[in-house]
């Protein structure tokens, strides 16, 4: 069963995946799998057979923490798009106001964007560089220049 069949977005991290392999995988291969599959934990199980056969089993349960991480991933991508549309370069400082999300999402987002000031509301007098509004979820993201 795949993410599309489960209706789980690619940016939504999963808790774990169990991979049954007949031959051991390197730490580098495991790290690549973890990143590409967007899972927090990769568990390997040795199979009795030999050859190149691999079996994969995902943990499809989305906990509250995973939901928050998925929301932070979505917001990171949204902020990166707003920065690009505003013509900001990688080193340009910016502030972002995010509303309509649980408070626990903001620290996760701050971890992903350490050089961007993340706030729960827009400060008065800031020059707005970009805005994203999701009417369905009530999420609003406002990008502005960071104060010196």
XYZ file of C-alpha atoms in Angstrom:
148
model
C 0.000 0.000 0.000
C 1.347 3.406 -0.947
C 0.910 6.967 0.344
C -1.577 7.830 -2.422
C -3.790 4.900 -1.458
C -3.617 6.025 2.185
C -4.181 9.683 1.151
C -1.070 10.772 3.026
C 0.907 13.662 1.532
C 4.589 13.206 0.710
C 5.497 16.054 3.077
C 3.739 14.247 5.933
C 6.411 12.305 7.840
C 5.650 8.782 8.993
C 6.844 7.258 12.255
C 8.635 4.259 10.807
C 9.157 1.775 8.046
C 10.238 -1.842 8.410
C 12.376 -3.073 5.541
C 13.058 -6.774 5.204
C 16.323 -7.347 3.394
C 18.434 -10.378 2.677
C 21.686 -8.385 2.645
C 22.725 -5.674 5.118
C 22.444 -2.006 4.130
C 25.054 0.644 4.856
C 24.339 3.500 7.270
C 24.460 5.846 4.275
C 21.800 3.795 2.457
C 19.602 3.794 5.562
C 19.933 7.593 5.876
C 18.973 8.019 2.212
C 15.940 5.752 2.671
C 14.902 7.690 5.776
C 15.088 10.993 3.924
C 13.510 9.827 0.660
C 10.665 7.940 2.365
C 10.161 10.787 4.890
C 10.137 8.524 7.940
C 11.589 9.151 11.389
C 12.872 5.599 11.853
C 14.057 2.873 9.465
C 14.038 -0.613 10.973
C 15.830 -3.392 9.119
C 14.866 -7.033 9.481
C 16.971 -9.800 8.019
C 15.112 -12.297 5.854
C 16.053 -15.951 5.678
C 16.327 -15.998 1.889
C 19.116 -14.716 -0.260
C 19.120 -12.499 -3.303
C 17.998 -8.943 -3.853
C 14.403 -9.240 -2.596
C 13.218 -6.401 -0.356
C 9.883 -6.085 1.471
C 8.685 -2.781 2.933
C 6.027 -2.151 5.584
C 5.068 1.403 6.604
C 3.495 2.484 9.875
C 0.557 4.526 8.521
C -0.639 5.890 11.875
C -0.398 9.681 11.947
C 0.086 10.797 15.550
C -0.434 14.386 16.673
C 3.359 14.920 16.663
C 3.646 13.597 13.097
C 0.742 15.802 12.008
C 2.542 18.822 13.486
C 5.788 17.867 11.730
C 3.886 17.530 8.455
C 2.347 20.954 8.946
C 5.800 22.414 9.683
C 7.136 20.813 6.470
C 4.257 22.314 4.468
C 4.824 25.741 6.025
C 8.592 25.574 5.361
C 7.887 24.941 1.680
C 5.303 27.745 1.606
C 7.772 30.179 3.213
C 10.503 29.176 0.754
C 8.086 29.853 -2.125
C 7.173 33.273 -0.662
C 10.869 34.136 -0.242
C 11.538 33.189 -3.862
C 8.559 35.228 -5.125
C 9.790 38.226 -3.092
C 13.253 37.941 -4.654
C 15.008 37.157 -1.365
C 18.302 35.292 -1.514
C 19.339 32.457 0.812
C 21.200 34.786 3.205
C 18.564 37.556 3.304
C 16.969 37.890 6.741
C 13.185 37.696 6.942
C 10.389 37.472 9.474
C 7.353 35.277 9.089
C 4.023 35.521 10.882
C 2.042 32.274 10.909
C -1.537 32.087 12.163
C -4.079 29.298 12.184
C -1.723 26.544 13.374
C -1.214 24.896 16.742
C 1.406 26.611 18.898
C 3.482 23.390 18.926
C 4.087 23.726 15.160
C 6.023 27.005 15.429
C 9.096 25.606 17.275
C 9.274 22.751 14.738
C 9.165 25.298 11.931
C 11.829 27.423 13.646
C 14.122 24.346 13.762
C 13.720 23.936 10.001
C 14.310 27.640 9.281
C 16.879 28.757 11.882
C 17.728 32.028 10.087
C 14.109 33.161 9.812
C 12.278 34.803 12.715
C 8.989 32.915 13.171
C 6.173 34.729 14.988
C 2.556 33.940 15.771
C 1.416 37.410 14.657
C 2.581 40.237 12.401
C 4.186 43.262 14.047
C 2.741 46.678 13.186
C 4.557 48.723 10.556
C 6.329 45.818 8.847
C 6.725 45.861 5.072
C 4.832 42.844 3.765
C 6.768 40.981 1.064
C 4.343 38.126 0.495
C 1.242 36.411 1.819
C -0.258 32.914 1.656
C -3.820 32.259 2.829
C -5.473 28.837 2.918
C -9.201 29.493 3.266
C -9.929 25.819 3.933
C -7.590 25.431 6.930
C -7.482 29.055 8.097
C -3.678 29.148 7.867
C -2.101 32.489 6.970
C 1.608 33.078 6.351
C 2.954 36.632 5.999
C 6.553 37.305 4.955
C 8.263 40.599 5.875
C 11.766 42.039 6.157
C 13.528 41.269 9.416
C 14.328 44.239 11.635
C 18.002 45.065 12.047
